[in-house]
XYZ file of C-alpha atoms in Angstrom:
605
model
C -144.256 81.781 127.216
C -147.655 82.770 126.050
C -149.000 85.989 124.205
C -148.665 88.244 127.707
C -145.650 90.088 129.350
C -144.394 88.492 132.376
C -142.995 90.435 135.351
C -139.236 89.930 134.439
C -137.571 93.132 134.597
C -134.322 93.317 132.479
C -131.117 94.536 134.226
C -129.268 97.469 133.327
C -126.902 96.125 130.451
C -129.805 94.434 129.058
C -131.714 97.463 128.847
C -129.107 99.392 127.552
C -128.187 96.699 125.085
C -131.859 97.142 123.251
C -131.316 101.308 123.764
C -128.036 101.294 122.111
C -129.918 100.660 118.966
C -133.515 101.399 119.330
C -132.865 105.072 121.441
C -134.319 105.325 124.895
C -137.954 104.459 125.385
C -140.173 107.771 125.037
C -142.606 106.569 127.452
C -144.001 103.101 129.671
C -145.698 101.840 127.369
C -142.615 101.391 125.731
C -140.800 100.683 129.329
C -139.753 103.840 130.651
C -140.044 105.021 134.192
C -143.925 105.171 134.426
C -145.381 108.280 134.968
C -149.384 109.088 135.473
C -149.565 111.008 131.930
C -148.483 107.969 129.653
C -151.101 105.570 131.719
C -153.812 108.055 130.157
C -152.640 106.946 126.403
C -150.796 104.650 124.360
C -148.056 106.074 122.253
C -146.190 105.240 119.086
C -147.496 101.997 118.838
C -148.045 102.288 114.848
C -144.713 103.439 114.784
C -143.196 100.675 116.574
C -144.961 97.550 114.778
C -143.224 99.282 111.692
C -140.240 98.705 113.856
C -140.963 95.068 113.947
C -138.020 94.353 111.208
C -135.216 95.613 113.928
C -136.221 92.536 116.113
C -132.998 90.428 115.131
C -130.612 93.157 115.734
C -132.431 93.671 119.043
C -132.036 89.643 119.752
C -128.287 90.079 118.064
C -127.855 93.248 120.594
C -128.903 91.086 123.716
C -126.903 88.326 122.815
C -123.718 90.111 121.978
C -123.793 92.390 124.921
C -124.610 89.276 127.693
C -124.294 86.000 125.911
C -127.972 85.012 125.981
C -131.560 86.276 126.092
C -133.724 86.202 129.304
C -137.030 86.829 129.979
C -136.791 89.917 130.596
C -134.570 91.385 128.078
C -137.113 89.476 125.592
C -139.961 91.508 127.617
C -138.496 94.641 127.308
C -137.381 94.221 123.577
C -140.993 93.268 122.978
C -142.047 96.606 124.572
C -140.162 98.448 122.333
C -141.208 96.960 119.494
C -145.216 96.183 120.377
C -143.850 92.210 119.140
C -146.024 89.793 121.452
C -143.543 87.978 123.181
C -145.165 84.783 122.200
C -143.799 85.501 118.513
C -140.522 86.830 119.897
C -139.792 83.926 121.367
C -139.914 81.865 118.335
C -137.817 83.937 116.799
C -135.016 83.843 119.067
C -135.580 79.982 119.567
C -135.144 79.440 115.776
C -131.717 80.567 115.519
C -128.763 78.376 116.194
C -126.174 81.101 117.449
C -128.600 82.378 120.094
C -129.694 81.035 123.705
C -132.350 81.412 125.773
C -131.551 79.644 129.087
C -128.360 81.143 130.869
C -125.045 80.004 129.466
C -121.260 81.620 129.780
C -120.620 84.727 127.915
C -117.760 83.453 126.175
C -118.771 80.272 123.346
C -116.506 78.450 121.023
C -117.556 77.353 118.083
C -116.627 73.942 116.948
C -117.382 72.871 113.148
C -118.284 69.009 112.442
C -119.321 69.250 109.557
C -117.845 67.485 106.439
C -114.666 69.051 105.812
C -113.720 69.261 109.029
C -115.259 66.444 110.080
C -112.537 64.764 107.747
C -109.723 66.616 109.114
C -110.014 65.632 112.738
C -112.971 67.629 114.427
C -113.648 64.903 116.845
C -110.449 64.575 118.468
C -110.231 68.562 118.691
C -113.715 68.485 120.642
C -112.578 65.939 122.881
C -109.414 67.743 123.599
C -110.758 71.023 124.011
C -112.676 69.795 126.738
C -110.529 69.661 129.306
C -108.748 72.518 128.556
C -111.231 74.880 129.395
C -112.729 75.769 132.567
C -116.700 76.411 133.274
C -116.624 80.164 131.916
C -116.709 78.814 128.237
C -119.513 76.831 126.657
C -118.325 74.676 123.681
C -121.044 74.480 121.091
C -120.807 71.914 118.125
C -121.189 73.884 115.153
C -122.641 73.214 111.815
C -120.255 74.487 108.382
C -118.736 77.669 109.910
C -117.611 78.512 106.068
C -113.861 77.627 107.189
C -113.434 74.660 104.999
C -110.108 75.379 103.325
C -108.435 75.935 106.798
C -110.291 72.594 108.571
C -110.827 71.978 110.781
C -111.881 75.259 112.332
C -113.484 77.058 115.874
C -115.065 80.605 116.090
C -115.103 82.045 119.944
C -117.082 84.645 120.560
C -116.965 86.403 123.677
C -120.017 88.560 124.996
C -119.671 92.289 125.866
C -119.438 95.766 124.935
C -117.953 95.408 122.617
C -118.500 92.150 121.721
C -115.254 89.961 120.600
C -114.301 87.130 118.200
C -111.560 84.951 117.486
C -110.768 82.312 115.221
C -108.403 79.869 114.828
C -108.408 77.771 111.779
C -106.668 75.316 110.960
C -107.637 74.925 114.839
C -105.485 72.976 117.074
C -105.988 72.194 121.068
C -103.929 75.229 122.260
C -105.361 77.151 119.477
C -108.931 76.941 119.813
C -108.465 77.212 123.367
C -106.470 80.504 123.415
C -109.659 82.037 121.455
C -111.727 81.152 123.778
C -109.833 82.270 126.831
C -107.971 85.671 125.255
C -109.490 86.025 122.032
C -107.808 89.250 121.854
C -104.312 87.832 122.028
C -105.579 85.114 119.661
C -103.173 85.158 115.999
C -104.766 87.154 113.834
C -106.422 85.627 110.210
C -104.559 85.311 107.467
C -105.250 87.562 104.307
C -108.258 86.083 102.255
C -105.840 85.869 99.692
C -104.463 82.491 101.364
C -108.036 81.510 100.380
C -107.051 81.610 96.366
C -104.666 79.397 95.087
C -104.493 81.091 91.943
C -104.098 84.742 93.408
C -102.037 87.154 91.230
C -103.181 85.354 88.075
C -103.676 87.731 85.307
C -106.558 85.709 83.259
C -108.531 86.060 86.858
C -111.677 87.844 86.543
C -113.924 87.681 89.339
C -110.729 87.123 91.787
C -108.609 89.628 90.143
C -107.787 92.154 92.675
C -108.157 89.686 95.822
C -104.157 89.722 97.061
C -103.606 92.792 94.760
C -105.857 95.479 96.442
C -105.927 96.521 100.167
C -109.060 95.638 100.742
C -109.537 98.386 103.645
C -108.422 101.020 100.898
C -110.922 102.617 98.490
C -108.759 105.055 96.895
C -106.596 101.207 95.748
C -110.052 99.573 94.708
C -110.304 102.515 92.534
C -106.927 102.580 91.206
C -107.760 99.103 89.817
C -110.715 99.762 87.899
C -113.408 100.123 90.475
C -116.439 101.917 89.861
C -115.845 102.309 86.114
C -118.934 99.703 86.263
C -121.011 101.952 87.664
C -119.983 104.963 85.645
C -120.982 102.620 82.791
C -124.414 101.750 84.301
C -125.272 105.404 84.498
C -124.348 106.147 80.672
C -126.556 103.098 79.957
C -129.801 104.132 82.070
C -131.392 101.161 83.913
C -132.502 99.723 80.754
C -129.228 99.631 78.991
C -127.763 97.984 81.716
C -130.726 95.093 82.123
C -130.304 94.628 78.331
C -126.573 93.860 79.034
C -127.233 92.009 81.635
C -129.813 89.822 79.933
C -127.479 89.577 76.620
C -124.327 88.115 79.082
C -126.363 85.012 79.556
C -125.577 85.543 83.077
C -127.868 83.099 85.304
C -128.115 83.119 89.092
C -124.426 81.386 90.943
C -126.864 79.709 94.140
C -127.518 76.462 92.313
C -131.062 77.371 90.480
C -129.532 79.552 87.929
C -132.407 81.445 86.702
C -131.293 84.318 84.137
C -130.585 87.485 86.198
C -131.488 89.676 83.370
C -134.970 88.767 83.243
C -135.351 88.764 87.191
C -134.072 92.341 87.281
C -136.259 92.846 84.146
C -139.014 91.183 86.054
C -138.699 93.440 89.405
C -137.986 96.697 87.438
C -141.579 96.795 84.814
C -143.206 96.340 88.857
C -145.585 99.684 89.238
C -145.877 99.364 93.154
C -143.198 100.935 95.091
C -140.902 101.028 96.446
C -138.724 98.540 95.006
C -135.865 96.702 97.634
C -132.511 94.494 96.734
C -131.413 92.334 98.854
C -127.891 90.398 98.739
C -127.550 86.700 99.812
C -124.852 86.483 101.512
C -125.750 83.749 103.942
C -123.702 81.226 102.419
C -124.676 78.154 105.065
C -123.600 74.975 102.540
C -121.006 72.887 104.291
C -118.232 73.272 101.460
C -118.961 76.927 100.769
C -117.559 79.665 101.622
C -116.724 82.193 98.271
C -119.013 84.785 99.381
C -116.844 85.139 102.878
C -113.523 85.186 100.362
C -114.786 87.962 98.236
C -116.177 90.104 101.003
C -112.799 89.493 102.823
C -110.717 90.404 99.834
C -112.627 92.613 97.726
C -115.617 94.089 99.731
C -115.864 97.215 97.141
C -116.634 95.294 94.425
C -120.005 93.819 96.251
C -120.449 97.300 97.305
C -120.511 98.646 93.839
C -122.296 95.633 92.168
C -125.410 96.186 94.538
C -125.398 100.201 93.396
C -125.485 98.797 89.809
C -128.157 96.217 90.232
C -130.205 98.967 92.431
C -129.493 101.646 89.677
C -130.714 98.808 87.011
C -134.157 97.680 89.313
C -135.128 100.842 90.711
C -134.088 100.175 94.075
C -133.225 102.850 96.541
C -132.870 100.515 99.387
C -130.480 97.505 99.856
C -129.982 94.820 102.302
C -127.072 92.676 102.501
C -127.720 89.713 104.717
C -124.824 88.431 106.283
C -124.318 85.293 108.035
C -123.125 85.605 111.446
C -120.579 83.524 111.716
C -118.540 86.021 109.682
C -117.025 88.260 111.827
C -114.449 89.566 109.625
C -117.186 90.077 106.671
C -118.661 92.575 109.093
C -116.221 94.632 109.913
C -115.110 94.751 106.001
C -118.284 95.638 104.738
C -119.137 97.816 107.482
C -115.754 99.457 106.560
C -116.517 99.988 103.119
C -120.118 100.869 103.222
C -119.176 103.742 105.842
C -116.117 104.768 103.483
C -118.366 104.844 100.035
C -121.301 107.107 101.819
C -118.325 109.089 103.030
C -117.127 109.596 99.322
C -120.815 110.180 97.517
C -120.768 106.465 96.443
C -123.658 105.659 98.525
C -126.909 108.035 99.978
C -128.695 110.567 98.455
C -126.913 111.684 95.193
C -124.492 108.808 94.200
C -121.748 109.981 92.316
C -123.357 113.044 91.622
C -126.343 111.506 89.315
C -129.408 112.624 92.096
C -130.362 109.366 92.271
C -130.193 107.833 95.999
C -129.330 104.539 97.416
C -128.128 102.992 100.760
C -127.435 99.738 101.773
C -127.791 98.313 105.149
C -126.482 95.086 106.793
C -128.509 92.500 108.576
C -126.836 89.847 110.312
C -127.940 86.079 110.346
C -127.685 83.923 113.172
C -126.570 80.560 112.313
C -130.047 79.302 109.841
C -129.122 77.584 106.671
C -132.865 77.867 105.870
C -132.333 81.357 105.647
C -130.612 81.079 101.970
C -134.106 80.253 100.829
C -135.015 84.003 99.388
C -138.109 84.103 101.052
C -137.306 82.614 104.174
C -134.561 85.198 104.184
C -137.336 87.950 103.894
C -138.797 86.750 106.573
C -135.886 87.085 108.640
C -135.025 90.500 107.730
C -138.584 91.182 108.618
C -138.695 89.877 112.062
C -140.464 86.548 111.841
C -138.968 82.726 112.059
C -137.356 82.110 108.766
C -139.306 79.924 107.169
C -139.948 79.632 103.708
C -143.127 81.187 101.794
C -145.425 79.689 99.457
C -145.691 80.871 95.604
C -146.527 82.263 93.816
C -146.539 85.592 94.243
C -142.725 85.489 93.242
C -140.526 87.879 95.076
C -139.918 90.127 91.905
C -144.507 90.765 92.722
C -144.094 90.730 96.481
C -140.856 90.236 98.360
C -139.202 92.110 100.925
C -141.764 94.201 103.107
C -144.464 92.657 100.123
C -142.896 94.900 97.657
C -141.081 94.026 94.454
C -137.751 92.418 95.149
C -134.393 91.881 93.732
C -132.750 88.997 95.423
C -129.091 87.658 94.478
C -125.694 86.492 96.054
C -122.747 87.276 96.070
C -121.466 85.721 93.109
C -124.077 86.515 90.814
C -123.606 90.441 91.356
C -120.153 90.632 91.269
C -120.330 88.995 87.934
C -121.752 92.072 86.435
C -119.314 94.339 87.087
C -117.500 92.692 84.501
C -120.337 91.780 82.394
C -120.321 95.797 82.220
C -116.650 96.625 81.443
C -115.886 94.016 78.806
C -119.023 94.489 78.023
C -122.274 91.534 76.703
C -120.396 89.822 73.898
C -117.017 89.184 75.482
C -118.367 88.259 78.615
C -120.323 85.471 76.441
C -117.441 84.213 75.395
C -116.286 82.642 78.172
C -117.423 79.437 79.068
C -120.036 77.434 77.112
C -123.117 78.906 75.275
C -125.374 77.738 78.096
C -123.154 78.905 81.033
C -121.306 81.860 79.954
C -118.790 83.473 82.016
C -116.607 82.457 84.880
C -117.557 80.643 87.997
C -116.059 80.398 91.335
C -115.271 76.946 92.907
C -114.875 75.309 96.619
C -112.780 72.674 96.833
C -111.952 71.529 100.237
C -111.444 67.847 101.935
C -108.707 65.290 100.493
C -106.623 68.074 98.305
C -103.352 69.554 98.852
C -104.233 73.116 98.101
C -107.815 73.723 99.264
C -109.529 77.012 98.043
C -111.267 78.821 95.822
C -110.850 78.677 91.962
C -111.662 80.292 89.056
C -112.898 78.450 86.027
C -114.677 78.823 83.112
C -118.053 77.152 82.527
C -116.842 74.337 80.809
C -113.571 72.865 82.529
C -113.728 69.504 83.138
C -113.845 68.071 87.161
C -110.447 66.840 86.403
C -109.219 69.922 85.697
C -110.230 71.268 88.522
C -109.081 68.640 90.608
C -105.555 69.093 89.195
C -105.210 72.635 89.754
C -106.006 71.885 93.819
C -103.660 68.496 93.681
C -105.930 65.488 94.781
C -104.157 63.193 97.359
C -104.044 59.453 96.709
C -106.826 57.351 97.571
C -109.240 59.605 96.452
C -113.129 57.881 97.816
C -115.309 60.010 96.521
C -116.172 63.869 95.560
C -119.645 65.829 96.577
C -121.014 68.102 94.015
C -122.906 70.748 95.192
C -122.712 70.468 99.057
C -125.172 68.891 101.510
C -127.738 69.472 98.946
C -125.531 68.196 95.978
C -124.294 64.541 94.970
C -121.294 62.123 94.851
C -119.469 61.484 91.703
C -117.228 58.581 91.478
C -113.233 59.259 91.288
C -113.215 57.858 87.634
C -116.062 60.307 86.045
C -113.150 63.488 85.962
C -114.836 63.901 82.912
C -117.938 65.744 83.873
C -118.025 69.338 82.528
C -118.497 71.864 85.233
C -121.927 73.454 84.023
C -125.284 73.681 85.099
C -126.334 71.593 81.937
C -123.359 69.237 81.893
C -123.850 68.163 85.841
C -127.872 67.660 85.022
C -126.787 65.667 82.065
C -124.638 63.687 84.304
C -127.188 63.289 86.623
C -125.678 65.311 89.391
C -125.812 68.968 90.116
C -123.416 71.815 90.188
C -125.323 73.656 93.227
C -123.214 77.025 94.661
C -119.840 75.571 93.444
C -118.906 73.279 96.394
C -116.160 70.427 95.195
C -115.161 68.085 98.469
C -112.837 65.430 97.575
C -112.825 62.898 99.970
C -110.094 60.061 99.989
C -110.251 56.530 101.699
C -109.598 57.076 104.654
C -112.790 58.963 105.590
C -115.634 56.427 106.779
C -118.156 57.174 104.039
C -121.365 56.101 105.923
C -120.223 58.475 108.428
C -120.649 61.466 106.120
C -123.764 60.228 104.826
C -125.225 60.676 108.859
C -123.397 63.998 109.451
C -125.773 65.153 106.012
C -128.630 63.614 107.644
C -127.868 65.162 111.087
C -127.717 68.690 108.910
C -130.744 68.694 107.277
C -132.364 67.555 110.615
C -131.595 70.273 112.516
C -131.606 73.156 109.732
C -135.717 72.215 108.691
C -137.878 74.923 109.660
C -140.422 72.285 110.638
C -143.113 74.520 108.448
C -144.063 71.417 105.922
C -144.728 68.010 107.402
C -142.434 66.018 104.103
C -139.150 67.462 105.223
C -139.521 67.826 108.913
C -140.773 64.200 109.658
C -138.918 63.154 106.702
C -135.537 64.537 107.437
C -135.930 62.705 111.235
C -136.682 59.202 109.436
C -133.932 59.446 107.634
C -131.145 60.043 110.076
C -132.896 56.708 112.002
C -132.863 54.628 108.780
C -129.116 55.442 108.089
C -128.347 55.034 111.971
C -130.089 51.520 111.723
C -127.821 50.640 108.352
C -124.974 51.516 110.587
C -125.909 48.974 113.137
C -126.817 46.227 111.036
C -126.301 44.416 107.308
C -127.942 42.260 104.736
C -131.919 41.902 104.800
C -132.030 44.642 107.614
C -129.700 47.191 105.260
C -132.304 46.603 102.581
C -135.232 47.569 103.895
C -134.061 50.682 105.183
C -132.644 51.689 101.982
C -135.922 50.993 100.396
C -137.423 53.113 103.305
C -135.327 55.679 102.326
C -135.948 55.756 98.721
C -139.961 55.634 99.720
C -138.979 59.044 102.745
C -136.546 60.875 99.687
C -139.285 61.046 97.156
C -141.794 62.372 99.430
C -139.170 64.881 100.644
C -138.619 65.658 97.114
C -142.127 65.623 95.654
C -143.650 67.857 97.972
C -141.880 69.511 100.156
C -141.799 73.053 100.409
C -138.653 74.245 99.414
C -135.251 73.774 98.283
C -134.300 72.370 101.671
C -136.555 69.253 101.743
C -136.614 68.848 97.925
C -132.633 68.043 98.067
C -132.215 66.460 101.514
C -132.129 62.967 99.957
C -129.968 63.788 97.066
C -126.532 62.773 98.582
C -127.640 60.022 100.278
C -128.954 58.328 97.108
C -126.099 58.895 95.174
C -123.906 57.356 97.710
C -125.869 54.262 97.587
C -126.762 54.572 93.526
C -123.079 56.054 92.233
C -120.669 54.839 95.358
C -121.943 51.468 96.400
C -122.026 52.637 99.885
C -124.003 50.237 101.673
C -122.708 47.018 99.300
């Protein structure tokens, strides 16, 4: 496609896919029925390019309502939106979940990545196969933030209204009754099957998942929620960014820079208006907290963004969702339209006359997209690719205006950070990593989860709690981007300064325990195969980089001795490069698990 329209026309559901949520066009330049006044004029078009962020829903619209994008639903989505269809285009082309050449409506979702690569993906891709007939196209999926239920399948079936199923832990019969009758599919368990240690009164962060309907906001309220916020407005945004510095609280992604001064930071900002934006496009094979918390307690995230609005000056929030969360959706969408109903969200929260909304923007399957700016990006309308800096999003973020970003984690830390208030919240942990912190463990363990630790327990600890099977191989720190750790070093504190000192990382949380009868070498090429396919191409280090190293460990595969050495000291030669100069987080960490399989594990010996 080039910079012009083409003379596709879209057909009716297409058109009224984009008019569902753009409104009917006011004239043909937009592409209503042409009539000889509007050829005399061109109007709205200012007021469409500041449209131009509603592009992904549009593309999201399209592709719920028929499956895939044509030509000329792209056209007329372009018209709407004055986007040359050029860019368009690369938009929709950058996204894993969406299609532009003609497939089936209905497509199942397969995850190969590591955990349920370990639990038996293969053989449920091969048997699915011939259990379904040519109406369903079977997609192998990348982390599909199932991992404690592996291996897993998502179906999602195009139409008004669109419909999902998902069946985890997936069997033949299972995956394939999604696909076919996703309506008569089982329904998911309650996230609370997600936390081992539900119901367990030293729980902080996980304290009312399994205790609280999570539909109910009269119950989140019966257990103490919103007496953060009440706090937060007897504090006045200072007061609560002095609390929140004085926690120690740092950021739960894997950089953890102190969220006090980055709310500090975006708050002294004079140009206005200020945004916040929530992460919540947890794409890290291993992870998948963010979906628990949203699942079980999707008022707390709701409240924690008012707070860090109230604190930053933000009358605007985004929570960016990742797409392969179809039960996240309809939970937040549920309590965000039950908390404007109650004055908890729009123009006079709580009575205060100070105004804040939040509004949700799907993903569509880029693990890219965690990058903050790359996420900006996306909610703007453009390929998600990460942006150079400084300027630093707390100068120019969202929309180039000062920007708060966090996940999931990291705000609904401070709604206890604000009840118990600085000093006891300090207390826990270690006096470099205060508080508590969530943990993933998934692969070789008998009760896979989520688990809530204080900064400072031990790996062993952790691996106690979720009851390690025998033979244990190996166990990934930190995800894709992370590192392995030998069985033997249970000793390694779980902090961000403990894991340096050990010279792994801690990352978002992710623990993967894998035992020995998983082929390691094969995990090392699914990582490779990941970060392949999830560059953004934008920096010549990780996208030629990430290519030359899948071929160097599919070569080591192939052959030993002399051959196997030169590779890996190919590899070590392609990893620094990736690390050194790279753009972003993406290519800086691509090599990481790799070399500590070969450094740590011995993998290629």
């Amino acid at each position: 496609m080039d910079l012009h329209f083409g003379d596709s026309k879209p057909t009716d559901d297409e058109r009224a896919a984009v008019d569902a949520l753009l409104g009917p066009p006011e004239s043909s330049w937009e592409g209503a029925d042409r009539s000889d006044a509007d050829l005399r004029w061109a109007r709205g078009g200012r007021a469409a390019r500041d449209r131009r962020d509603l592009l992904l829903p549009g593309l999201h619209a399209l592709n719920d309502r028929i499956g895939w994008i044509s030509d000329g639903a792209l056209d007329y989505l372009c018209r709407r939106l004055t986007v040359p269809p050029a860019e368009a285009y690369g938009v929709a082309t950058f996204y894993a979940m969406f299609s532009v050449k003609p497939r089936p409506a209905t497509v199942l979702h397969i995850c190969t990545d590591l955990a349920c690569a370990a639990a038996g993906a293969a053989g449920l891709c091969a048997g699915v196969g011939s259990g379904l007939g040519p109406g369903v196209h079977v997609e192998r999926s990348p982390c599909l933030g199932l991992c404690e239920r592996a291996p897993a399948a998502l179906a999602v079936r195009a139409g008004d209204p669109v419909r999902t199923a998902v069946s985890a832990p997936a069997t033949v019969p299972g995956a394939v009754l999604a696909a076919t009758a996703p309506d008569s599919a089982p329904e998911e368990p309650p996230a609370a099957l997600a936390v081992p240690q539900a119901g367990d009164p030293d729980l902080v962060l996980l304290s009312r998942i399994g205790v609280v309907d999570p539909t109910s906001l009269d119950d989140y309220r019966a257990h103490g929620g919103y007496t953060a916020l009440r706090r937060a407005f007897a504090l006045g945004p200072a007061g609560v960014i002095r609390e929140v510095t004085d926690s120690g609280l740092v950021g739960r992604g894997g950089a953890a820079f102190p969220t006090g001064r980055k709310w500090q930071a975006t708050a002294s900002q004079p140009d206005r208006p200020h945004y916040l934006v929530c992460n919540a496009d947890e794409s890290e094979p291993g992870t998948f907290k963010d979906r628990v918390i949203m699942e079980g307690d999707p008022y707390a995230l709701v409240e924690a963004m008012t707070v860090a609005a109230y604190a930053t000056g933000a009358h605007r929030g985004y929570l960016y969702l990742r797409g392969e969360y179809p039960r996240s959706l309809a939970r937040m969408e549920h309590a965000l339209t039950q908390a404007r109903a109650r004055g908890l969200l729009g123009d006079d929260v709580l009575g205060q006359g100070w105004s804040f909304d939040i509004e949700i923007r799907r993903g569509a399957g880029a693990y890219i997209c965690g990058e903050e700016t790359a996420l900006f990006n996306s909610i703007e309308g453009y390929r998600g690719e990460p942006r150079a800096k400084p300027p630093f999003p707390v100068e120019k973020g969202l929309f180039g205006k000062p920007t708060v970003e966090n996940n999931v984690e990291t705000l609904v830390n401070v709604l206890p950070i604000l009840t118990m208030g600085a000093p006891a919240y300090a207390a826990i942990g270690t006096a470099k990593s205060t508080g508590p912190k969530l943990f993933c463990v998934s692969g070789s363990v008998a009760r896979p989860g989520i688990y809530e630790l204080p900064f400072g327990a031990t790996l062993g600890e952790l691996l106690d709690l979720a009851g390690v099977r025998d033979g244990l191989r190996a166990v990934l720190l930190g995800g894709a981007a992370g590192g392995f750790v030998r069985p033997d070093e249970r000793d390694i504190p779980l902090t961000f300064e403990g894991t340096r000192q050990a010279g792994t990382t801690l990352g978002s949380g992710v623990v993967m325990a894998f035992d020995d009868t998983v082929p390691l070498p094969r995990l090392l090429l699914r990582i490779a195969e990941f970060f392949r396919d999830e560059s953004c191409g934008q920096c010549v280090p990780c996208r030629v980089g990430t290519v030359r190293q899948e071929e160097a460990l599919h070569r080591i595969a192939e052959r030993t001795g002399a051959a196997t050495a030169g590779d890996i000291a190919l590899l070590r030669e392609v990893g620094r490069a990736m690390r050194d100069a790279s753009i972003c987080g993406l290519g800086q960490t691509a090599w990481n698990a790799v070399e500590s399989a070969i450094d740590r594990l011995g993998a290629y010996e």
